[in-house]
């Protein structure tokens, strides 16, 4: 890539984000990556958008943080985190299994699961039925 290509990609990224780099949130990054995916952009293209923004934000942190904080009252924190940072998968990576069919997913959802995470062993020719989860454990717990 050339500097000219980088500048063009950075401009497209900032336009898609719709706000100054120091105001971008992780949700903004998620939205842009999601929009790119919905538009049919390749994973490598989505990764390029995130990486170019991450590099620019790092430049701002190192070289312009004092000026940005003084001028806008904003402390720079990079919104690219481990959840929205693209991971590289090379062309030589092992092939992944195709996604499961709807029938396979439906069968998996109706199959009881043991405490250890695997299918329960049948008893008397019938699968063990687990009781429904209590109300306080039915929803996911917040991450700590």
Coordinates of N, CA, C and O in Angstrom, one line a residue:
X1 N 0.8 -1.2 0.0 CA 0.0 0.0 0.0 C 0.9 1.2 0.0 O 1.9 1.3 0.6
X2 N 0.4 2.3 -0.6 CA 1.1 3.5 -0.6 C 0.4 4.5 0.3 O -0.7 4.2 0.8
X3 N 1.2 5.6 0.6 CA 0.6 6.6 1.5 C -0.7 7.1 0.9 O -1.7 7.3 1.7
X4 N -0.7 7.3 -0.4 CA -1.9 7.8 -1.0 C -3.1 6.9 -0.8 O -4.2 7.3 -0.5
X5 N -2.9 5.6 -1.0 CA -3.9 4.6 -0.7 C -4.4 4.6 0.8 O -5.6 4.5 1.1
X6 N -3.4 4.7 1.7 CA -3.7 4.8 3.1 C -4.6 6.0 3.4 O -5.5 5.9 4.2
X7 N -4.2 7.1 2.8 CA -5.0 8.4 3.1 C -6.4 8.2 2.6 O -7.4 8.6 3.3
X8 N -6.6 7.6 1.4 CA -7.9 7.4 0.9 C -8.8 6.5 1.7 O -9.9 6.7 2.0
X9 N -8.1 5.4 2.2 CA -8.8 4.4 3.1 C -9.2 5.1 4.4 O -10.2 4.9 5.0
X10 N -8.2 5.9 5.0 CA -8.5 6.6 6.2 C -9.7 7.5 6.1 O -10.5 7.6 6.9
X11 N -9.7 8.3 5.0 CA -10.8 9.2 4.7 C -12.1 8.5 4.6 O -13.1 8.9 5.2
X12 N -12.2 7.3 3.9 CA -13.4 6.6 3.8 C -13.8 6.0 5.2 O -15.0 6.0 5.5
X13 N -12.8 5.6 6.0 CA -13.1 5.1 7.3 C -13.7 6.2 8.2 O -14.7 6.0 8.9
X14 N -13.1 7.3 8.2 CA -13.6 8.5 9.1 C -14.9 8.9 8.6 O -15.8 9.2 9.4
X15 N -15.2 8.9 7.3 CA -16.5 9.3 6.8 C -17.5 8.3 7.3 O -18.6 8.7 7.7
X16 N -17.2 7.0 7.2 CA -18.1 6.0 7.6 C -18.4 6.1 9.1 O -19.5 5.8 9.6
X17 N -17.4 6.4 9.9 CA -17.6 6.6 11.3 C -18.4 7.8 11.7 O -19.2 7.8 12.7
X18 N -18.3 8.8 10.9 CA -19.2 10.0 11.0 C -18.9 10.9 12.2 O -19.8 11.7 12.6
X19 N -17.7 10.8 12.7 CA -17.4 11.7 13.9 C -15.9 11.8 13.9 O -15.2 11.0 13.4
X20 N -15.3 12.8 14.6 CA -13.9 12.9 14.8 C -13.3 11.7 15.4 O -14.0 11.1 16.3
X21 N -12.1 11.4 15.1 CA -11.5 10.1 15.6 C -11.4 10.1 17.1 O -11.6 9.0 17.7
X22 N -11.3 11.2 17.8 CA -11.2 11.2 19.3 C -12.6 11.0 19.9 O -12.7 10.8 21.1
X23 N -13.7 11.0 19.1 CA -15.0 10.8 19.7 C -15.6 9.4 19.3 O -16.7 9.0 19.7
X24 N -14.8 8.6 18.5 CA -15.3 7.3 18.1 C -15.3 6.3 19.3 O -14.4 6.3 20.1
X25 N -16.4 5.5 19.3 CA -16.6 4.6 20.4 C -16.4 3.1 19.8 O -16.5 3.0 18.6
X26 N -16.3 2.1 20.7 CA -16.3 0.8 20.2 C -17.5 0.4 19.4 O -17.5 -0.3 18.4
X27 N -18.7 1.0 19.8 CA -19.9 0.7 19.1 C -19.9 1.3 17.7 O -20.4 0.7 16.7
X28 N -19.2 2.4 17.5 CA -19.0 3.0 16.1 C -18.2 2.1 15.3 O -18.5 1.8 14.1
X29 N -17.1 1.5 15.8 CA -16.3 0.6 15.1 C -17.1 -0.6 14.7 O -17.1 -1.1 13.6
X30 N -17.9 -1.2 15.7 CA -18.8 -2.3 15.4 C -19.7 -2.0 14.3 O -20.0 -2.9 13.4
X31 N -20.3 -0.8 14.3 CA -21.3 -0.5 13.3 C -20.7 -0.4 11.9 O -21.3 -1.0 11.0
X32 N -19.5 0.2 11.8 CA -18.9 0.3 10.5 C -18.5 -1.1 10.0 O -18.7 -1.4 8.8
X33 N -17.9 -1.9 10.8 CA -17.5 -3.2 10.4 C -18.8 -4.0 10.0 O -18.8 -4.7 9.0
X34 N -19.9 -3.9 10.8 CA -21.1 -4.6 10.4 C -21.7 -4.1 9.1 O -22.1 -4.9 8.3
X35 N -21.6 -2.8 8.9 CA -22.1 -2.2 7.6 C -21.3 -2.7 6.4 O -21.8 -3.0 5.4
X36 N -20.0 -2.8 6.6 CA -19.1 -3.3 5.6 C -19.4 -4.8 5.3 O -19.5 -5.2 4.1
X37 N -19.7 -5.6 6.3 CA -20.0 -7.0 6.1 C -21.4 -7.1 5.4 O -21.5 -7.9 4.5
X38 N -22.3 -6.3 5.8 CA -23.6 -6.3 5.1 C -23.5 -5.9 3.6 O -24.3 -6.4 2.8
X39 N -22.6 -5.0 3.3 CA -22.3 -4.6 2.0 C -21.6 -5.6 1.2 O -21.3 -5.4 0.0
X40 N -21.2 -6.8 1.8 CA -20.5 -7.8 1.1 C -19.0 -7.7 1.0 O -18.3 -8.4 0.2
X41 N -18.4 -6.8 1.8 CA -17.0 -6.5 1.8 C -16.3 -7.7 2.4 O -16.7 -8.3 3.4
X42 N -15.1 -8.1 1.9 CA -14.4 -9.2 2.4 C -13.8 -8.9 3.8 O -13.7 -7.8 4.1
X43 N -13.5 -10.0 4.5 CA -12.9 -9.8 5.8 C -11.6 -9.0 5.8 O -11.4 -8.2 6.7
X44 N -10.9 -9.2 4.7 CA -9.6 -8.5 4.6 C -9.9 -7.0 4.5 O -9.1 -6.2 5.0
X45 N -10.9 -6.6 3.8 CA -11.3 -5.2 3.6 C -11.7 -4.6 4.9 O -11.3 -3.5 5.3
X46 N -12.5 -5.4 5.7 CA -13.0 -4.9 7.0 C -11.8 -4.7 7.9 O -11.7 -3.8 8.7
X47 N -10.9 -5.7 7.8 CA -9.7 -5.6 8.7 C -8.8 -4.4 8.3 O -8.3 -3.7 9.2
X48 N -8.8 -4.1 7.0 CA -8.0 -2.9 6.6 C -8.6 -1.6 7.2 O -7.9 -0.7 7.6
X49 N -9.9 -1.5 7.2 CA -10.6 -0.3 7.7 C -10.3 -0.2 9.2 O -9.9 0.9 9.7
X50 N -10.3 -1.3 9.9 CA -10.0 -1.2 11.4 C -8.6 -0.9 11.6 O -8.2 -0.1 12.5
X51 N -7.7 -1.5 10.9 CA -6.3 -1.3 11.1 C -5.8 0.1 10.7 O -5.0 0.7 11.4
X52 N -6.4 0.7 9.7 CA -6.0 2.0 9.3 C -6.5 3.0 10.4 O -5.7 3.9 10.7
X53 N -7.7 2.8 10.9 CA -8.1 3.7 12.0 C -7.3 3.5 13.2 O -6.9 4.5 13.9
X54 N -7.0 2.2 13.6 CA -6.2 2.0 14.8 C -4.8 2.6 14.7 O -4.3 3.2 15.6
X55 N -4.2 2.6 13.5 CA -2.9 3.2 13.3 C -3.0 4.7 13.4 O -2.1 5.4 14.0
X56 N -4.0 5.3 12.8 CA -4.2 6.8 12.9 C -4.5 7.2 14.4 O -4.0 8.2 14.9
X57 N -5.3 6.4 15.1 CA -5.6 6.7 16.5 C -4.4 6.6 17.3 O -4.1 7.5 18.2
X58 N -3.5 5.7 17.0 CA -2.2 5.5 17.8 C -1.4 6.8 17.5 O -0.7 7.3 18.4
X59 N -1.3 7.2 16.2 CA -0.6 8.5 15.9 C -1.1 9.6 16.7 O -0.4 10.4 17.3
X60 N -2.4 9.8 16.8 CA -3.0 10.8 17.6 C -2.6 10.7 19.1 O -2.3 11.7 19.7
X61 N -2.7 9.5 19.6 CA -2.3 9.3 21.0 C -0.8 9.7 21.3 O -0.6 10.3 22.3
X62 N 0.0 9.4 20.4 CA 1.5 9.6 20.6 C 1.8 11.1 20.3 O 2.6 11.7 21.1
X63 N 1.3 11.6 19.3 CA 1.7 12.9 18.8 C 0.8 14.1 19.1 O 1.2 15.2 19.1
X64 N -0.5 13.8 19.3 CA -1.5 14.9 19.4 C -2.4 14.9 20.6 O -3.3 15.7 20.8
X65 N -2.1 13.9 21.5 CA -3.0 13.7 22.7 C -3.2 15.0 23.5 O -4.3 15.4 24.0
X66 N -2.0 15.7 23.8 CA -2.1 16.9 24.6 C -2.9 18.0 24.0 O -3.8 18.6 24.6
X67 N -2.7 18.2 22.7 CA -3.5 19.2 22.0 C -5.0 18.9 21.9 O -5.8 19.7 22.1
X68 N -5.3 17.6 21.7 CA -6.7 17.2 21.6 C -7.4 17.3 23.0 O -8.5 17.8 23.1
X69 N -6.7 16.9 24.0 CA -7.3 17.1 25.4 C -7.5 18.5 25.7 O -8.5 18.9 26.3
X70 N -6.5 19.4 25.4 CA -6.6 20.8 25.7 C -7.7 21.5 24.9 O -8.5 22.3 25.4
X71 N -7.8 21.1 23.6 CA -8.8 21.7 22.7 C -10.2 21.2 22.8 O -11.1 22.0 22.6
X72 N -10.3 19.9 23.1 CA -11.7 19.3 23.1 C -12.0 18.7 24.5 O -13.2 18.2 24.6
X73 N -11.1 18.7 25.4 CA -11.4 18.1 26.7 C -11.6 16.6 26.7 O -12.4 16.0 27.5
X74 N -11.0 15.9 25.7 CA -11.2 14.5 25.5 C -9.9 13.8 25.7 O -8.8 14.2 25.1
X75 N -9.9 12.8 26.5 CA -8.7 11.9 26.7 C -8.8 10.8 25.7 O -9.8 10.1 25.6
X76 N -7.8 10.6 24.9 CA -7.8 9.6 23.9 C -7.7 8.2 24.4 O -6.8 7.8 25.1
X77 N -8.7 7.4 24.1 CA -8.7 5.9 24.4 C -9.1 5.2 23.1 O -10.2 5.5 22.5
X78 N -8.3 4.3 22.7 CA -8.6 3.6 21.4 C -9.8 2.8 21.5 O -10.0 1.9 22.3
X79 N -10.8 3.0 20.6 CA -12.0 2.2 20.6 C -11.9 0.8 20.0 O -12.8 0.0 20.0
X80 N -10.8 0.5 19.4 CA -10.6 -0.8 18.8 C -10.1 -1.7 19.9 O -9.1 -1.5 20.6
X81 N -10.9 -2.8 20.2 CA -10.6 -3.7 21.3 C -10.6 -5.1 20.7 O -10.7 -5.3 19.5
X82 N -10.4 -6.1 21.6 CA -10.3 -7.5 21.2 C -11.6 -8.0 20.6 O -11.5 -9.0 19.9
X83 N -12.7 -7.3 20.8 CA -13.9 -7.8 20.3 C -14.2 -7.3 18.9 O -14.9 -7.9 18.1
X84 N -13.7 -6.1 18.5 CA -13.9 -5.6 17.2 C -12.7 -5.6 16.3 O -12.8 -5.2 15.1
X85 N -11.6 -6.0 16.8 CA -10.3 -6.0 16.0 C -10.4 -7.3 15.2 O -10.6 -8.4 15.7
X86 N -10.2 -7.2 13.9 CA -10.2 -8.3 13.0 C -9.0 -9.2 13.2 O -7.9 -8.7 13.5
X87 N -9.1 -10.4 13.1 CA -8.0 -11.4 13.2 C -7.7 -11.9 11.8 O -8.6 -12.2 11.1
X88 N -6.4 -11.9 11.6 CA -6.0 -12.4 10.2 C -6.1 -13.9 10.1 O -5.6 -14.6 10.9
X89 N -6.7 -14.3 9.0 CA -6.7 -15.7 8.6 C -6.1 -15.8 7.2 O -6.6 -15.2 6.3
X90 N -4.9 -16.4 7.1 CA -4.2 -16.4 5.9 C -4.9 -17.4 4.9 O -5.7 -18.2 5.2
X91 N -4.5 -17.2 3.6 CA -5.0 -18.0 2.6 C -4.5 -19.5 2.8 O -5.1 -20.4 2.2
X92 N -3.5 -19.7 3.5 CA -3.0 -21.0 3.7 C -3.5 -21.7 5.0 O -3.1 -22.8 5.4
X93 N -4.5 -21.0 5.7 CA -5.1 -21.6 6.9 C -5.9 -22.8 6.5 O -6.4 -22.9 5.4
X94 N -6.0 -23.7 7.5 CA -6.8 -24.9 7.3 C -8.3 -24.5 7.0 O -8.8 -23.5 7.5
X95 N -8.9 -25.3 6.1 CA -10.3 -25.0 5.8 C -11.2 -25.2 7.0 O -11.0 -26.1 7.8
X96 N -12.2 -24.3 7.2 CA -13.1 -24.4 8.3 C -14.3 -25.3 7.8 O -14.6 -25.4 6.6
X97 N -14.9 -25.9 8.7 CA -16.1 -26.7 8.4 C -17.2 -25.7 8.0 O -17.3 -24.6 8.5
X98 N -18.1 -26.1 7.0 CA -19.2 -25.2 6.6 C -20.1 -25.0 7.8 O -20.2 -25.8 8.7
X99 N -20.9 -23.9 7.8 CA -21.8 -23.7 8.9 C -22.8 -24.8 8.9 O -23.1 -25.5 7.9
X100 N -23.4 -25.1 10.1 CA -24.3 -26.2 10.2 C -25.6 -25.9 9.5 O -26.0 -24.7 9.3
X101 N -26.3 -26.9 9.0 CA -27.5 -26.7 8.3 C -28.6 -26.3 9.4 O -28.4 -26.6 10.5
X102 N -29.7 -25.7 8.9 CA -30.8 -25.4 9.9 C -31.3 -26.7 10.6 O -31.6 -26.6 11.8
X103 N -31.3 -27.8 9.9 CA -31.8 -29.0 10.5 C -30.8 -29.5 11.6 O -31.2 -29.9 12.7
X104 N -29.5 -29.3 11.4 CA -28.5 -29.7 12.4 C -28.6 -28.8 13.6 O -28.5 -29.3 14.7
X105 N -28.8 -27.5 13.4 CA -28.9 -26.6 14.5 C -30.2 -26.9 15.3 O -30.2 -27.0 16.5
X106 N -31.3 -27.1 14.6 CA -32.6 -27.5 15.3 C -32.4 -28.7 16.1 O -32.9 -28.8 17.3
X107 N -31.8 -29.7 15.6 CA -31.5 -31.0 16.3 C -30.7 -30.7 17.6 O -30.9 -31.3 18.6
X108 N -29.7 -29.9 17.4 CA -28.8 -29.6 18.5 C -29.5 -28.8 19.7 O -29.2 -29.0 20.8
X109 N -30.4 -28.0 19.3 CA -31.1 -27.2 20.3 C -32.1 -28.0 21.0 O -32.5 -27.6 22.2
X110 N -32.6 -29.1 20.5 CA -33.6 -29.9 21.2 C -33.0 -31.0 22.0 O -33.6 -31.7 22.7
X111 N -31.7 -31.2 21.7 CA -31.0 -32.3 22.4 C -30.6 -31.9 23.8 O -30.0 -30.8 24.0
X112 N -30.9 -32.6 24.9 CA -30.5 -32.3 26.2 C -29.0 -32.3 26.4 O -28.3 -33.0 25.7
X113 N -28.5 -31.4 27.3 CA -27.1 -31.3 27.5 C -26.8 -31.6 28.9 O -27.5 -31.2 29.8
X114 N -25.7 -32.4 29.1 CA -25.4 -32.7 30.5 C -24.7 -31.5 31.2 O -24.3 -30.6 30.5
X115 N -24.4 -31.6 32.4 CA -23.7 -30.6 33.2 C -22.3 -30.4 32.6 O -21.8 -29.3 32.6
X116 N -21.7 -31.5 32.1 CA -20.4 -31.4 31.5 C -20.4 -30.8 30.1 O -19.3 -30.7 29.5
X117 N -21.5 -30.5 29.5 CA -21.6 -29.9 28.2 C -21.9 -30.8 27.1 O -22.2 -30.4 26.0
X118 N -21.9 -32.1 27.3 CA -22.2 -33.1 26.2 C -23.6 -33.6 26.3 O -24.3 -33.3 27.2
X119 N -24.0 -34.3 25.3 CA -25.4 -34.8 25.3 C -25.5 -35.8 26.5 O -24.6 -36.4 26.9
X120 N -26.7 -35.8 27.0 CA -26.9 -36.6 28.2 C -27.2 -38.1 27.7 O -27.6 -38.3 26.6
X121 N -26.8 -39.0 28.5 CA -26.9 -40.4 28.2 C -28.4 -40.8 28.3 O -29.0 -40.4 29.3
X122 N -28.9 -41.6 27.4 CA -30.3 -42.0 27.5 C -30.5 -42.9 28.7 O -29.6 -43.7 29.1
X123 N -31.6 -42.8 29.4 CA -32.0 -43.7 30.5 C -33.3 -44.3 30.1 O -34.2 -43.7 29.8
X124 N -33.3 -45.6 30.2 CA -34.5 -46.4 29.8 C -34.9 -46.0 28.4 O -36.1 -45.9 28.2
X125 N -34.0 -45.8 27.5 CA -34.3 -45.5 26.1 C -34.8 -44.1 25.9 O -35.1 -43.7 24.8
X126 N -34.8 -43.3 26.9 CA -35.2 -41.9 26.8 C -34.1 -40.9 27.2 O -33.5 -41.2 28.2
X127 N -33.9 -39.8 26.6 CA -32.9 -38.9 27.0 C -33.3 -38.3 28.4 O -34.5 -38.1 28.7
X128 N -32.3 -37.9 29.2 CA -32.6 -37.3 30.5 C -33.1 -35.9 30.2 O -32.5 -35.1 29.4
X129 N -34.2 -35.5 30.8 CA -34.8 -34.2 30.6 C -34.3 -33.3 31.8 O -34.5 -33.7 33.0
X130 N -33.7 -32.2 31.5 CA -33.2 -31.3 32.5 C -34.3 -30.3 32.9 O -35.0 -29.9 32.0
X131 N -34.4 -29.9 34.1 CA -35.4 -28.9 34.5 C -35.0 -27.6 33.9 O -33.9 -27.3 33.5
X132 N -36.1 -26.7 33.7 CA -35.8 -25.4 33.1 C -34.9 -24.6 34.1 O -34.9 -24.8 35.3
X133 N -34.2 -23.7 33.5 CA -33.3 -22.8 34.3 C -34.1 -21.9 35.2 O -35.2 -21.5 34.8
X134 N -33.6 -21.6 36.3 CA -34.3 -20.7 37.2 C -34.3 -19.3 36.6 O -33.5 -19.0 35.7
X135 N -35.2 -18.5 37.0 CA -35.4 -17.1 36.4 C -34.1 -16.3 36.4 O -33.8 -15.6 35.5
X136 N -33.4 -16.4 37.5 CA -32.2 -15.5 37.6 C -31.0 -16.1 36.8 O -30.0 -15.4 36.6
X137 N -31.1 -17.3 36.3 CA -30.0 -17.9 35.5 C -30.4 -18.0 34.1 O -29.5 -18.4 33.3
X138 N -31.6 -17.7 33.7 CA -32.0 -17.8 32.4 C -31.4 -16.8 31.5 O -31.2 -17.0 30.3
X139 N -31.1 -15.6 32.0 CA -30.4 -14.6 31.1 C -29.0 -14.6 31.4 O -28.5 -15.0 32.5
X140 N -28.2 -14.2 30.4 CA -26.7 -14.2 30.6 C -26.3 -13.2 31.7 O -26.9 -12.2 31.8
X141 N -25.3 -13.6 32.4 CA -24.8 -12.7 33.5 C -23.9 -11.7 32.9 O -23.3 -11.9 31.9
X142 N -23.9 -10.5 33.5 CA -23.0 -9.5 33.0 C -21.5 -9.9 33.1 O -21.2 -10.6 34.1
X143 N -20.7 -9.5 32.2 CA -19.3 -9.8 32.2 C -18.6 -8.9 33.3 O -19.0 -7.8 33.6
X144 N -17.7 -9.5 34.0 CA -17.0 -8.8 35.0 C -15.6 -8.5 34.7 O -14.9 -9.1 34.0

